């Protein structure tokens, strides 16, 4: 009678029954859903949301310019590599002439600058003594780099040369750490080891993809020049980034065109001196006369070598300016297999199992580098 059951020490078990069949299904779905699937779905949703947020944060002109830069990088660089090999296949012999043709297109970025200046959207950057000195230094290094790659393509198939040139990422990371004080993350070290392993595999498989008439010494020399050219390319990248950040700044896209025009002009001047001293200007007429498919074909190879090289460099610099080195590295990773596959189709380059393994390892190294850097960047922004 009047007894309080809440305090009598007895435990009451309450069973909750779902109110409807839909709730039962929801409970069963929750219990049977794989946590890994939920995590994967969540990550995909986060990536889509992040991409949409990034898209809305920039104007349409930005994305069009980035698309054009990426497109130039993915088409012009492989085309330039293939044209270098075509020059030798069709009767060209001079390394100086080939390296000269690459920088002979220096007026191209200068022509792109004219609309900026004529429409009053930008004014020329004042040429200080310090900036001129940097342009001269970068021009000299670019001329040497082009000459090294010209030697490499003289003795190596285009597919092999492009795979070995992928080691430029290794040197970019190392020189970036030493000169620009970029962080050398674990992903960078992993990429260095993996890509180096890919280059070693190419060197060990030197018997399977050699062109007829190429000696052991010449093939080895081609590999050495290719690696040295990649190292110099990494140094140029680090120094360009230093000039870009410390002196030119990110005021407008026209500074990208200015830097490329001036560096290419200085490289053109240095290379022209080398061609003249080597007596190769008169040799151009003799090469054209003996070139396969005639003089017109020779001129077309020279012209398109100049155009594709300048467009490729412009595209790569534009991606760096508009986005980041991470995206430029991703695109660089994509163009390696593009060049290799195109060389197999066009020049019938042999594709041994070792070369395929090297290709997979190289792309894997690039991928680990990009994933590691993007993850670190995301963690630092949270």
Coordinates of C-alpha atoms in Angstrom, one line a residue:
X1 CA 0.0 0.0 0.0
X2 CA 1.6 3.3 -0.8
X3 CA 5.0 1.5 -1.2
X4 CA 7.6 3.3 -3.5
X5 CA 8.8 0.6 -6.0
X6 CA 11.6 2.9 -7.3
X7 CA 13.5 2.5 -4.2
X8 CA 12.9 -1.2 -3.4
X9 CA 16.2 -2.3 -4.9
X10 CA 14.7 -4.4 -7.7
X11 CA 16.0 -4.0 -11.3
X12 CA 13.4 -3.6 -14.1
X13 CA 14.5 -4.7 -17.6
X14 CA 12.8 -2.6 -20.3
X15 CA 12.7 -4.0 -23.9
X16 CA 12.4 -1.5 -26.7
X17 CA 10.6 -2.7 -29.7
X18 CA 11.0 -0.8 -33.0
X19 CA 7.8 1.0 -33.9
X20 CA 7.8 -0.1 -37.5
X21 CA 9.3 -2.3 -40.1
X22 CA 11.4 0.6 -41.5
X23 CA 13.1 1.0 -38.2
X24 CA 13.9 -2.8 -38.1
X25 CA 15.5 -2.5 -41.6
X26 CA 17.5 0.5 -40.5
X27 CA 18.8 -1.3 -37.5
X28 CA 19.7 -4.4 -39.7
X29 CA 21.5 -2.1 -42.2
X30 CA 23.5 -0.4 -39.5
X31 CA 24.6 -3.8 -38.1
X32 CA 25.6 -5.3 -41.5
X33 CA 27.3 -2.2 -43.0
X34 CA 31.1 -2.7 -43.4
X35 CA 33.0 0.1 -41.6
X36 CA 35.5 0.1 -44.4
X37 CA 32.8 0.9 -46.9
X38 CA 31.5 3.7 -44.7
X39 CA 35.0 5.1 -44.4
X40 CA 35.5 4.9 -48.2
X41 CA 32.2 6.5 -48.9
X42 CA 32.9 9.3 -46.5
X43 CA 36.3 9.9 -48.0
X44 CA 34.8 10.1 -51.5
X45 CA 32.2 12.5 -50.3
X46 CA 34.8 14.7 -48.7
X47 CA 36.9 14.7 -51.9
X48 CA 33.9 15.7 -53.9
X49 CA 32.9 18.4 -51.4
X50 CA 36.5 19.7 -51.3
X51 CA 36.7 19.8 -55.1
X52 CA 33.5 21.7 -55.4
X53 CA 34.6 24.2 -52.8
X54 CA 37.9 24.7 -54.6
X55 CA 36.0 25.1 -57.9
X56 CA 33.7 27.8 -56.5
X57 CA 36.6 29.7 -54.8
X58 CA 38.2 30.6 -58.2
X59 CA 36.8 32.4 -61.3
X60 CA 36.1 30.5 -64.5
X61 CA 39.1 32.3 -66.2
X62 CA 41.4 30.7 -63.6
X63 CA 40.2 27.1 -64.4
X64 CA 40.4 27.7 -68.2
X65 CA 44.0 29.0 -67.8
X66 CA 44.8 26.0 -65.6
X67 CA 43.2 23.6 -68.1
X68 CA 45.2 25.1 -71.0
X69 CA 48.4 24.9 -69.0
X70 CA 47.9 21.3 -68.1
X71 CA 46.9 20.4 -71.6
X72 CA 50.1 22.1 -73.0
X73 CA 52.2 20.2 -70.5
X74 CA 50.6 16.8 -71.3
X75 CA 50.8 17.2 -75.1
X76 CA 53.8 19.5 -75.8
X77 CA 56.4 17.7 -73.6
X78 CA 55.8 14.2 -75.1
X79 CA 55.7 15.7 -78.6
X80 CA 59.0 17.5 -78.0
X81 CA 60.6 14.2 -76.8
X82 CA 59.4 12.3 -79.8
X83 CA 60.6 15.0 -82.2
X84 CA 64.0 14.8 -80.7
X85 CA 64.2 11.1 -81.4
X86 CA 62.7 11.7 -84.9
X87 CA 65.5 14.2 -85.7
X88 CA 68.1 11.5 -85.1
X89 CA 66.1 8.7 -86.8
X90 CA 65.7 10.7 -90.0
X91 CA 69.3 11.7 -90.5
X92 CA 70.1 14.5 -88.0
X93 CA 73.4 14.2 -86.2
X94 CA 74.2 17.5 -84.3
X95 CA 73.5 17.7 -80.6
X96 CA 74.0 21.5 -80.8
X97 CA 71.5 22.0 -83.5
X98 CA 68.8 20.0 -81.7
X99 CA 69.4 21.9 -78.4
X100 CA 69.4 25.1 -80.4
X101 CA 66.0 24.3 -81.9
X102 CA 64.4 23.9 -78.5
X103 CA 65.2 27.5 -77.4
X104 CA 64.8 29.0 -80.9
X105 CA 61.2 29.5 -80.0
X106 CA 61.9 32.0 -77.3
X107 CA 59.8 34.8 -79.1
X108 CA 56.7 32.7 -78.5
X109 CA 56.2 33.6 -74.8
X110 CA 57.2 37.2 -75.7
X111 CA 54.3 37.3 -78.2
X112 CA 51.9 36.0 -75.5
X113 CA 53.0 39.0 -73.4
X114 CA 51.9 41.6 -76.0
X115 CA 48.2 41.5 -75.1
X116 CA 49.0 42.1 -71.4
X117 CA 51.0 45.1 -72.3
X118 CA 48.9 46.6 -75.1
X119 CA 45.6 46.3 -73.2
X120 CA 47.2 47.8 -70.1
X121 CA 46.5 44.8 -67.9
X122 CA 50.1 44.7 -66.8
X123 CA 53.4 46.6 -67.1
X124 CA 56.8 45.2 -67.7
X125 CA 58.7 44.1 -64.6
X126 CA 61.7 46.5 -64.1
X127 CA 65.0 44.7 -65.0
X128 CA 67.2 45.2 -62.0
X129 CA 70.9 44.0 -62.1
X130 CA 70.0 41.2 -59.7
X131 CA 67.1 40.0 -61.8
X132 CA 69.2 40.1 -65.0
X133 CA 72.0 38.1 -63.3
X134 CA 69.4 35.4 -62.4
X135 CA 68.1 35.3 -65.9
X136 CA 71.6 34.9 -67.3
X137 CA 72.4 32.1 -64.9
X138 CA 69.2 30.3 -65.5
X139 CA 69.6 30.7 -69.3
X140 CA 73.1 29.2 -69.1
X141 CA 71.9 26.3 -67.1
X142 CA 68.9 25.7 -69.4
X143 CA 71.3 25.7 -72.4
X144 CA 73.5 23.1 -70.7
X145 CA 70.4 21.1 -69.8
X146 CA 69.1 21.0 -73.3
X147 CA 72.5 19.9 -74.6
X148 CA 72.6 17.0 -72.1
X149 CA 69.2 15.8 -73.2
X150 CA 70.2 16.1 -76.8
X151 CA 73.1 13.7 -76.1
X152 CA 70.8 11.4 -74.2
X153 CA 68.2 11.1 -77.1
X154 CA 71.1 10.5 -79.6
X155 CA 71.8 7.1 -77.9
X156 CA 68.6 6.1 -76.1
X157 CA 65.1 5.2 -77.3
X158 CA 62.5 7.9 -76.5
X159 CA 60.6 5.5 -74.2
X160 CA 63.8 4.8 -72.2
X161 CA 64.9 8.4 -72.1
X162 CA 61.6 9.6 -70.8
X163 CA 61.6 7.0 -68.0
X164 CA 65.1 8.0 -66.9
X165 CA 64.2 11.7 -67.1
X166 CA 61.5 11.0 -64.5
X167 CA 64.3 11.1 -61.9
X168 CA 64.1 14.9 -62.2
X169 CA 61.5 14.7 -59.4
X170 CA 64.2 13.2 -57.1
X171 CA 66.6 16.1 -57.8
X172 CA 63.8 18.6 -57.5
X173 CA 63.0 17.4 -54.0
X174 CA 66.6 17.4 -53.0
X175 CA 67.5 20.8 -54.4
X176 CA 64.2 22.2 -53.2
X177 CA 65.2 21.1 -49.7
X178 CA 68.7 22.5 -50.0
X179 CA 68.0 25.8 -51.8
X180 CA 64.3 26.8 -51.2
X181 CA 64.2 25.1 -47.7
X182 CA 61.2 22.9 -48.7
X183 CA 60.4 20.2 -46.3
X184 CA 61.8 16.7 -47.2
X185 CA 59.0 14.5 -46.1
X186 CA 58.9 10.8 -45.8
X187 CA 56.9 10.6 -49.0
X188 CA 59.7 12.4 -50.8
X189 CA 62.3 10.0 -49.5
X190 CA 60.1 7.0 -50.5
X191 CA 59.7 8.5 -54.0
X192 CA 63.5 9.0 -54.2
X193 CA 64.2 5.4 -53.4
X194 CA 61.5 4.0 -55.7
X195 CA 62.3 6.2 -58.7
X196 CA 66.0 5.5 -58.3
X197 CA 65.2 1.8 -58.4
X198 CA 63.3 2.3 -61.6
X199 CA 66.3 4.0 -63.2
X200 CA 68.6 1.2 -62.0
X201 CA 66.3 -1.4 -63.6
X202 CA 66.6 0.5 -66.9
X203 CA 70.4 0.5 -66.7
X204 CA 70.5 -3.3 -65.9
X205 CA 68.2 -4.0 -68.9
X206 CA 70.4 -2.1 -71.4
X207 CA 70.6 -5.0 -73.8
X208 CA 66.8 -5.2 -74.6
X209 CA 66.1 -1.8 -76.1
X210 CA 69.2 -0.7 -77.8
X211 CA 69.1 0.7 -81.4
X212 CA 71.3 -1.0 -84.0
X213 CA 74.7 0.5 -84.1
X214 CA 74.7 1.9 -80.6
X215 CA 77.7 0.6 -78.6
X216 CA 77.8 -0.2 -74.9
X217 CA 79.8 3.0 -74.3
X218 CA 77.3 5.1 -76.2
X219 CA 74.3 3.6 -74.4
X220 CA 76.0 4.2 -71.0
X221 CA 76.9 7.7 -72.1
X222 CA 73.2 8.3 -73.0
X223 CA 72.1 7.1 -69.5
X224 CA 74.7 9.3 -67.8
X225 CA 73.7 12.4 -69.8
X226 CA 70.0 11.7 -69.1
X227 CA 70.6 11.5 -65.4
X228 CA 72.8 14.6 -65.4
X229 CA 70.2 16.5 -67.4
X230 CA 67.5 15.5 -64.9
X231 CA 69.7 16.6 -62.0
X232 CA 70.3 20.0 -63.7
X233 CA 66.6 20.2 -64.5
X234 CA 65.9 19.8 -60.7
X235 CA 68.4 22.5 -59.9
X236 CA 66.8 24.9 -62.5
X237 CA 63.4 24.2 -61.0
X238 CA 64.6 25.0 -57.5
X239 CA 66.4 28.2 -58.6
X240 CA 63.4 29.3 -60.7
X241 CA 61.1 28.8 -57.7
X242 CA 63.5 30.9 -55.6
X243 CA 63.4 33.7 -58.1
X244 CA 59.7 33.4 -58.6
X245 CA 59.0 33.6 -54.9
X246 CA 61.7 36.0 -53.7
X247 CA 61.8 38.5 -56.6
X248 CA 58.9 38.3 -59.1
X249 CA 56.1 37.3 -56.8
X250 CA 52.6 36.2 -57.7
X251 CA 51.3 39.4 -59.0
X252 CA 49.9 38.2 -62.3
X253 CA 50.3 35.4 -64.9
X254 CA 52.4 37.8 -67.0
X255 CA 55.4 37.3 -64.7
X256 CA 55.4 33.6 -65.8
X257 CA 55.7 34.7 -69.5
X258 CA 58.4 37.3 -68.6
X259 CA 60.5 34.8 -66.8
X260 CA 60.2 32.2 -69.6
X261 CA 60.9 34.7 -72.4
X262 CA 64.0 36.1 -70.7
X263 CA 65.5 32.7 -69.6
X264 CA 64.8 31.2 -73.1
X265 CA 66.4 34.2 -74.8
X266 CA 69.5 33.9 -72.7
X267 CA 69.6 30.1 -73.3
X268 CA 69.2 30.9 -77.1
X269 CA 72.2 33.3 -77.0
X270 CA 74.4 30.8 -75.2
X271 CA 73.4 27.9 -77.5
X272 CA 73.9 30.1 -80.6
X273 CA 77.5 30.7 -79.6
X274 CA 78.0 27.0 -79.2
X275 CA 76.5 26.3 -82.6
X276 CA 78.6 28.9 -84.2
X277 CA 81.9 27.7 -82.6
X278 CA 81.1 24.1 -83.6
X279 CA 80.4 25.2 -87.2
X280 CA 76.9 23.8 -87.2
X281 CA 75.1 26.7 -88.8
X282 CA 76.4 25.8 -92.3
X283 CA 75.8 22.1 -91.4
X284 CA 72.1 22.8 -91.1
X285 CA 71.9 23.1 -94.9
X286 CA 73.8 19.8 -95.4
X287 CA 71.6 18.0 -92.8
X288 CA 68.4 19.3 -94.5
X289 CA 69.6 18.1 -97.9
X290 CA 70.2 14.6 -96.6
X291 CA 67.2 14.4 -94.3
X292 CA 64.7 11.7 -94.8
X293 CA 61.6 13.0 -96.7
X294 CA 63.5 16.1 -97.8
X295 CA 64.3 19.7 -96.6
X296 CA 60.7 20.5 -95.8
X297 CA 60.5 17.7 -93.4
X298 CA 63.7 18.9 -91.7
X299 CA 62.3 22.4 -91.4
X300 CA 59.1 21.1 -89.9
X301 CA 60.9 19.1 -87.3
X302 CA 63.0 22.1 -86.3
X303 CA 60.0 24.4 -86.1
X304 CA 57.8 22.1 -84.2
X305 CA 60.6 21.2 -81.8
X306 CA 60.9 24.9 -81.0
X307 CA 57.1 25.3 -80.6
X308 CA 56.4 22.2 -78.5
X309 CA 59.3 22.8 -76.1
X310 CA 58.2 26.4 -75.4
X311 CA 54.6 25.3 -75.0
X312 CA 55.6 22.5 -72.6
X313 CA 57.7 24.8 -70.5
X314 CA 55.0 27.4 -70.5
X315 CA 52.4 24.9 -69.5
X316 CA 54.5 23.5 -66.6
X317 CA 55.4 27.0 -65.3
X318 CA 51.7 28.0 -65.6
X319 CA 50.6 24.9 -63.5
X320 CA 53.2 25.8 -60.8
X321 CA 52.0 29.4 -60.8
X322 CA 48.3 28.7 -60.7
X323 CA 48.2 25.5 -58.6
X324 CA 51.2 23.9 -56.9
X325 CA 54.2 21.7 -57.4
X326 CA 52.0 18.7 -56.4
X327 CA 49.7 19.1 -59.4
X328 CA 52.7 19.7 -61.7
X329 CA 54.2 16.5 -60.4
X330 CA 51.0 14.6 -61.0
X331 CA 50.9 15.8 -64.6
X332 CA 54.6 15.0 -65.0
X333 CA 53.8 11.4 -63.8
X334 CA 51.1 11.1 -66.4
X335 CA 53.3 12.3 -69.3
X336 CA 55.9 9.6 -68.6
X337 CA 53.8 6.7 -69.7
X338 CA 52.2 8.8 -72.4
X339 CA 55.7 9.4 -73.9
X340 CA 56.8 5.8 -73.5
X341 CA 53.6 4.4 -75.1
X342 CA 53.7 6.9 -77.9
X343 CA 57.3 5.9 -78.6
X344 CA 56.4 2.3 -78.7
X345 CA 53.6 3.0 -81.2
X346 CA 55.4 5.5 -83.3
X347 CA 59.0 4.3 -83.3
X348 CA 58.3 0.7 -82.4
X349 CA 60.5 0.9 -79.4
X350 CA 61.0 -2.5 -77.7
X351 CA 59.0 -2.8 -74.4
X352 CA 60.6 -5.5 -72.3
X353 CA 59.2 -6.8 -69.1
X354 CA 61.9 -4.9 -67.2
X355 CA 60.9 -1.6 -68.9
X356 CA 57.3 -2.2 -68.0
X357 CA 58.3 -2.9 -64.4
X358 CA 60.4 0.3 -64.4
X359 CA 57.4 2.2 -65.8
X360 CA 55.1 0.9 -63.0
X361 CA 57.7 1.6 -60.3
X362 CA 58.2 5.2 -61.6
X363 CA 54.5 5.9 -61.6
X364 CA 54.2 4.4 -58.2
X365 CA 57.0 6.6 -56.9
X366 CA 55.3 9.7 -58.3
X367 CA 51.9 8.6 -56.8
X368 CA 53.4 8.1 -53.3
X369 CA 55.0 11.5 -53.6
X370 CA 51.8 13.2 -54.5
X371 CA 49.6 11.4 -52.0
X372 CA 52.1 12.1 -49.2
X373 CA 52.3 15.8 -50.0
X374 CA 48.5 16.2 -50.4
X375 CA 47.9 14.4 -47.1
X376 CA 50.5 16.5 -45.3
X377 CA 49.0 19.7 -46.8
X378 CA 45.5 18.7 -45.7
X379 CA 46.7 17.9 -42.1
X380 CA 48.4 21.3 -41.9
X381 CA 45.3 23.2 -42.9
X382 CA 43.0 21.5 -40.4

